[in-house]
PDB file of N, CA and C in Angstrom:
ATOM      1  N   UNK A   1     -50.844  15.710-102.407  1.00  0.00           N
ATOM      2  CA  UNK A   1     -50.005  14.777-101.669  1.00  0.00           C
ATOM      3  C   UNK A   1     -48.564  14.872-102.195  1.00  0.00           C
ATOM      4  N   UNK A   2     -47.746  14.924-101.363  1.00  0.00           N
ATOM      5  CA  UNK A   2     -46.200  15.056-101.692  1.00  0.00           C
ATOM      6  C   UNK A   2     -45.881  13.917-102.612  1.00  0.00           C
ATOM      7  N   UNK A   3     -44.305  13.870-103.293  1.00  0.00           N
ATOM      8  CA  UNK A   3     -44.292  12.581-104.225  1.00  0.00           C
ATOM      9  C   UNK A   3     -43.016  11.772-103.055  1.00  0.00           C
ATOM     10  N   UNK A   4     -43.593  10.991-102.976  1.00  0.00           N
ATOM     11  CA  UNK A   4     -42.882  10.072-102.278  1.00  0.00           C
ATOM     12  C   UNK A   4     -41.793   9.583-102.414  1.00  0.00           C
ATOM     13  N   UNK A   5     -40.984   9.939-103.950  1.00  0.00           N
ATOM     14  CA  UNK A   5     -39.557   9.534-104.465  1.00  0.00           C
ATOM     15  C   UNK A   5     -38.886  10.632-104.394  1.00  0.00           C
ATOM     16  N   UNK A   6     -39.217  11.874-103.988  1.00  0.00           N
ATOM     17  CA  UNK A   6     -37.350  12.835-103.816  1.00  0.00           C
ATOM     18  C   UNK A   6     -38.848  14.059-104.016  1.00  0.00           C
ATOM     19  N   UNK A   7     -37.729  14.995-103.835  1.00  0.00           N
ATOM     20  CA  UNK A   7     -38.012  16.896-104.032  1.00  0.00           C
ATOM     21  C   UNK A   7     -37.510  17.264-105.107  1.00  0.00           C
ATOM     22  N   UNK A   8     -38.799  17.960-105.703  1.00  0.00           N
ATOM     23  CA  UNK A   8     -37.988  18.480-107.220  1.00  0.00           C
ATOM     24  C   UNK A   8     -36.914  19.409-107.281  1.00  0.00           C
ATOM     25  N   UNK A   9     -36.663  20.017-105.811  1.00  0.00           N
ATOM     26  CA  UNK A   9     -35.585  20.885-106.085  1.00  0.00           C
ATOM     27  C   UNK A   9     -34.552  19.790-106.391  1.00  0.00           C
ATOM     28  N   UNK A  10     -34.474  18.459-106.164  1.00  0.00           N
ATOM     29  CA  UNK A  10     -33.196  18.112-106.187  1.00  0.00           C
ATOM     30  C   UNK A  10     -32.700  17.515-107.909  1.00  0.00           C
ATOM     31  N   UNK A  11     -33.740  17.511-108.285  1.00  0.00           N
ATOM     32  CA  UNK A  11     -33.473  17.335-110.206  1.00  0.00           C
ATOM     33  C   UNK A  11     -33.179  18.514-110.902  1.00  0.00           C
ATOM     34  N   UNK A  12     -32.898  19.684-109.846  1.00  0.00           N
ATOM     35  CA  UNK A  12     -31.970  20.853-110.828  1.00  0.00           C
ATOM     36  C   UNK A  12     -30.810  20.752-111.449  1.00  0.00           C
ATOM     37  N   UNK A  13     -30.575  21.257-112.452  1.00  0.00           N
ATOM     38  CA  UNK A  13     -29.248  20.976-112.920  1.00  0.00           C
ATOM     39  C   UNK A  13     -28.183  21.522-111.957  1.00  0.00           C
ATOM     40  N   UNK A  14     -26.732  21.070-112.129  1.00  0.00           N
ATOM     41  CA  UNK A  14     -26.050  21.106-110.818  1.00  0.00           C
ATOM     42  C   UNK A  14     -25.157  22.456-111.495  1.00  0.00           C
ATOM     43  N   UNK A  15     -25.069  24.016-111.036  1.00  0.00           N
ATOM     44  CA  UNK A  15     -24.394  25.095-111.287  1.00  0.00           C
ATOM     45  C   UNK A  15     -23.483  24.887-111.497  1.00  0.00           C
ATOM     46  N   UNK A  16     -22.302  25.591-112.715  1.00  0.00           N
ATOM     47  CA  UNK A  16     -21.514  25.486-113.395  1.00  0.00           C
ATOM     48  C   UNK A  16     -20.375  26.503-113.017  1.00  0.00           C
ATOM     49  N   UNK A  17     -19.170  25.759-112.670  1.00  0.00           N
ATOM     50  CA  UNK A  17     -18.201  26.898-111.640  1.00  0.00           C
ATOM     51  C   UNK A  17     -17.687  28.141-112.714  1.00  0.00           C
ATOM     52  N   UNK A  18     -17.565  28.157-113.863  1.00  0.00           N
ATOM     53  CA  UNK A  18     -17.466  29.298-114.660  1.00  0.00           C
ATOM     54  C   UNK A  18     -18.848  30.024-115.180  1.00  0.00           C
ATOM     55  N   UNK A  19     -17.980  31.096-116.367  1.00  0.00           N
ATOM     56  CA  UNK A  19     -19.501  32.042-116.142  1.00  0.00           C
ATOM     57  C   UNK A  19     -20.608  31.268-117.443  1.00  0.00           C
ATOM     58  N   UNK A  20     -19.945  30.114-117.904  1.00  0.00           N
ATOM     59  CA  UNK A  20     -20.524  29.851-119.013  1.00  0.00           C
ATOM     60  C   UNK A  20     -21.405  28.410-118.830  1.00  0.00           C
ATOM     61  N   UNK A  21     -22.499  28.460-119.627  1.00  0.00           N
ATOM     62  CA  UNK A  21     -22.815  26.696-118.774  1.00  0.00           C
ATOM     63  C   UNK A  21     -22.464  25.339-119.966  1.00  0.00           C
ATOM     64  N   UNK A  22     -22.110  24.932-119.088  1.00  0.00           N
ATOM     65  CA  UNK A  22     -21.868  23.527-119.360  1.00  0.00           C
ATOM     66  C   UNK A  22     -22.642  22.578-120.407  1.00  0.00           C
ATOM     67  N   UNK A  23     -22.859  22.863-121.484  1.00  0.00           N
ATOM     68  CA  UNK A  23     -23.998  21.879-121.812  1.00  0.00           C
ATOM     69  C   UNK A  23     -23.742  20.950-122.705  1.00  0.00           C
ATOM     70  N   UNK A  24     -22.318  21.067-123.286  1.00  0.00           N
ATOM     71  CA  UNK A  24     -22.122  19.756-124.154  1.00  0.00           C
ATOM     72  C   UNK A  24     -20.784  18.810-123.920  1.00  0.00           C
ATOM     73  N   UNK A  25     -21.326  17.628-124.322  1.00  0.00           N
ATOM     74  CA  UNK A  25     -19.843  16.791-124.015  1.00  0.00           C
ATOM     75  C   UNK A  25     -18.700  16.558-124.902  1.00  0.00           C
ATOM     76  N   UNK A  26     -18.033  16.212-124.227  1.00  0.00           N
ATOM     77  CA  UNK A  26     -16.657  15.639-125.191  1.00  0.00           C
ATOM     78  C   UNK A  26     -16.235  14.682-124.504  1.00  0.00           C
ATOM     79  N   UNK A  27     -16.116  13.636-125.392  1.00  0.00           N
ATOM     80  CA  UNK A  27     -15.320  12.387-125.148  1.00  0.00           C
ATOM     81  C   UNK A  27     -14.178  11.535-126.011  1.00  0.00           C
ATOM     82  N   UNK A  28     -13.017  11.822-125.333  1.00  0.00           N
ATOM     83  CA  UNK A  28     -11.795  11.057-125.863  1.00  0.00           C
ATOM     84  C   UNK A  28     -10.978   9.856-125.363  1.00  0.00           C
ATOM     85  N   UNK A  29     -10.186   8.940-125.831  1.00  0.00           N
ATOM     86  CA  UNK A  29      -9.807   8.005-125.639  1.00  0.00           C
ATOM     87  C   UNK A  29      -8.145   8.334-124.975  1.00  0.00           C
ATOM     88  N   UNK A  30      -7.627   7.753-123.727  1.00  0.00           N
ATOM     89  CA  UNK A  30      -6.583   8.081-123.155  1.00  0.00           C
ATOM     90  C   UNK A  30      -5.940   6.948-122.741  1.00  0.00           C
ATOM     91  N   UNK A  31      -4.447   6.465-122.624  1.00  0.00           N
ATOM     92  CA  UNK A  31      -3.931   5.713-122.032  1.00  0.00           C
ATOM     93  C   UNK A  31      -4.229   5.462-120.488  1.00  0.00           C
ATOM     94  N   UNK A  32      -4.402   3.986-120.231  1.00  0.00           N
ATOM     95  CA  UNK A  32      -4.653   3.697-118.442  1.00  0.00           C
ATOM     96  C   UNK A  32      -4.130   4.390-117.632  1.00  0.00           C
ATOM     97  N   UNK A  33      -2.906   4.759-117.964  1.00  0.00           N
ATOM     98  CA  UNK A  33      -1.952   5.810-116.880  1.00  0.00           C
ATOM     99  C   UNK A  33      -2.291   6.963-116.735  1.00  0.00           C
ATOM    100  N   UNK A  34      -2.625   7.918-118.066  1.00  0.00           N
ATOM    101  CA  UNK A  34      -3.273   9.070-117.852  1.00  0.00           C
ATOM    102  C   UNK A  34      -4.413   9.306-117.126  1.00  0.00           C
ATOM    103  N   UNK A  35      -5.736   7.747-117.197  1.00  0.00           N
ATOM    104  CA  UNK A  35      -7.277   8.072-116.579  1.00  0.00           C
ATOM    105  C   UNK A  35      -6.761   8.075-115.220  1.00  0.00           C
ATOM    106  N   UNK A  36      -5.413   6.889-115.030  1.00  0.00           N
ATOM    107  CA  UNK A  36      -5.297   6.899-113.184  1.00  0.00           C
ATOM    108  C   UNK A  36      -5.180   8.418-112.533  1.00  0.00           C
ATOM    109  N   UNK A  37      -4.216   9.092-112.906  1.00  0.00           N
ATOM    110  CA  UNK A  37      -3.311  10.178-112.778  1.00  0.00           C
ATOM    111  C   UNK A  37      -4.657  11.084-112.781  1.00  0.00           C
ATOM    112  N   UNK A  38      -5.845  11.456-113.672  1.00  0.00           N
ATOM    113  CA  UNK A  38      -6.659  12.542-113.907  1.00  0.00           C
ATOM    114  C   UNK A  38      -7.745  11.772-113.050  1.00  0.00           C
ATOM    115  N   UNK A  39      -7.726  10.939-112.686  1.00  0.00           N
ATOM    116  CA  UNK A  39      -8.892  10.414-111.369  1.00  0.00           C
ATOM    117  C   UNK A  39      -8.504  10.911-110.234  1.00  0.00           C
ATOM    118  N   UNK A  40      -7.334  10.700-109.816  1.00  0.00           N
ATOM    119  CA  UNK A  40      -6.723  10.984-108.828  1.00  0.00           C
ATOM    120  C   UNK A  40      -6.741  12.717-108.376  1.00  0.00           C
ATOM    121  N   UNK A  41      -6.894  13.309-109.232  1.00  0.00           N
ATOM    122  CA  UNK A  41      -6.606  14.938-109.097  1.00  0.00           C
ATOM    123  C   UNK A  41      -8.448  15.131-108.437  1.00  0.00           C
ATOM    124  N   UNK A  42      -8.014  16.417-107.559  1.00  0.00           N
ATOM    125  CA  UNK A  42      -9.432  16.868-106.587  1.00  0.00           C
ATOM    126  C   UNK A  42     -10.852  16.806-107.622  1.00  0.00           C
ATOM    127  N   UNK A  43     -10.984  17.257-108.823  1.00  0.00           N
ATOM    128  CA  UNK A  43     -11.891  17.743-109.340  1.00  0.00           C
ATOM    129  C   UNK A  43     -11.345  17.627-111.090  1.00  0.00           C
ATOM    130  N   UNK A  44     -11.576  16.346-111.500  1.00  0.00           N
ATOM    131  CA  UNK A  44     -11.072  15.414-112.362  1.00  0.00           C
ATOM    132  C   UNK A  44     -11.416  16.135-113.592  1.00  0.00           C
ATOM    133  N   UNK A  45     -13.231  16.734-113.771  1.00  0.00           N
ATOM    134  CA  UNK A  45     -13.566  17.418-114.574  1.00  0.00           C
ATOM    135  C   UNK A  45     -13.173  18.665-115.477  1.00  0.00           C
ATOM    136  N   UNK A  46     -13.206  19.533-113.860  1.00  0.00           N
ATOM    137  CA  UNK A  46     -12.336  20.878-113.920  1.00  0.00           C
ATOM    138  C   UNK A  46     -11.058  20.578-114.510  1.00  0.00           C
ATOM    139  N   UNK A  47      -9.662  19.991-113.932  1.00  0.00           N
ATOM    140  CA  UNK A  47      -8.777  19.934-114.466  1.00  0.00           C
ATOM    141  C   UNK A  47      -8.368  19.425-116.213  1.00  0.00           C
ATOM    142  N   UNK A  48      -9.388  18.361-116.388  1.00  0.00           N
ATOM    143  CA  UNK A  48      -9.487  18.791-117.902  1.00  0.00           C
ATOM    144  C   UNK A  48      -9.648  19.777-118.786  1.00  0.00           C
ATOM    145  N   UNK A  49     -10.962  20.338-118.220  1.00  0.00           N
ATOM    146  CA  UNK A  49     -11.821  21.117-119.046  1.00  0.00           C
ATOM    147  C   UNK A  49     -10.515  22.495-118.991  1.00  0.00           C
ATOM    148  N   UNK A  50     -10.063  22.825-117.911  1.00  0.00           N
ATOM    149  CA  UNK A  50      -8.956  23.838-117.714  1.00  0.00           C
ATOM    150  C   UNK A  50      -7.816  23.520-118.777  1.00  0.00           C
ATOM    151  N   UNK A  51      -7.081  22.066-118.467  1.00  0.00           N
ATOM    152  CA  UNK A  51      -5.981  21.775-119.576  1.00  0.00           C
ATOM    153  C   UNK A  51      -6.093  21.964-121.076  1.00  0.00           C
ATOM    154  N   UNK A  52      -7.824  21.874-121.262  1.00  0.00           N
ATOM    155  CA  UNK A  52      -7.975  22.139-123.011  1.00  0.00           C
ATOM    156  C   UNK A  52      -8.053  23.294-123.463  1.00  0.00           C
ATOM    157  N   UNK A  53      -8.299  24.139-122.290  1.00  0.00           N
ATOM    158  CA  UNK A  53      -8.388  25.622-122.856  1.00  0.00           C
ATOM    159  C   UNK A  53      -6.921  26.498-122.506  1.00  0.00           C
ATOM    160  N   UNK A  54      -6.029  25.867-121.420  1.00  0.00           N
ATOM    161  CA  UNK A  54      -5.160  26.251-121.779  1.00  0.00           C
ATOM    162  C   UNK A  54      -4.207  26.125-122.645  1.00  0.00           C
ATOM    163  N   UNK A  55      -4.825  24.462-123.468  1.00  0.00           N
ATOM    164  CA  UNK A  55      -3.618  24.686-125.085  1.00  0.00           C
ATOM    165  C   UNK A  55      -4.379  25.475-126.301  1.00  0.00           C
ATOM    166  N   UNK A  56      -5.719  25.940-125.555  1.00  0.00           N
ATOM    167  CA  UNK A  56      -6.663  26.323-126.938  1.00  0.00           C
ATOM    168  C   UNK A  56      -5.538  27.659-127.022  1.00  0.00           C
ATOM    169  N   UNK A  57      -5.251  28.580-125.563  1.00  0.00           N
ATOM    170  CA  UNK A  57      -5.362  29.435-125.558  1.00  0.00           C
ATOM    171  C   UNK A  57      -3.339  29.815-126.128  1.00  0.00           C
ATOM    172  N   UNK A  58      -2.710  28.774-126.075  1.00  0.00           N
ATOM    173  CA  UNK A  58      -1.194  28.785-126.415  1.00  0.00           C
ATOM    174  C   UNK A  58      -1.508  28.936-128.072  1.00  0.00           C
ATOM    175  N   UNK A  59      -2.792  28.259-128.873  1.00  0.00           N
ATOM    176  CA  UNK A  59      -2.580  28.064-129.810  1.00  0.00           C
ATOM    177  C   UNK A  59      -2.847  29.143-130.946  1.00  0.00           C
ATOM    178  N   UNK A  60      -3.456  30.118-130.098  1.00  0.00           N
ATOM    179  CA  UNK A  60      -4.217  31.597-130.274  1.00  0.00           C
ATOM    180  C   UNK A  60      -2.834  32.141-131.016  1.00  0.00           C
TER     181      UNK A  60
END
């Protein structure tokens, strides 16, 4: 009998737009103005995760 609460395809983990996966977090503390400003941008995640590696990569 089917399960009556969802399809297991849909508890897959959700694919990761680079070639690397995603599996750990980071969490930092930011001024109200900055969370507005980085909410506001298309893809809030991405644009972080992009901004930290482009100062990783200045710092090279």
């Amino acid at each position: 009998m089917p399960n009556p609460k969802g399809n297991p395809q849909n508890f897959e983990p959700a694919q990761p737009k680079g070639n690397q996966p995603l599996t750990d977090q980071l969490s930092f503390r930011v001024t109200k103005e900055m969370k507005e400003e980085v909410k506001a941008k298309d893809d809030p995640p991405e644009f972080c995760r992009q901004a930290i590696q482009e100062k990783l990569d200045r710092e090279k």
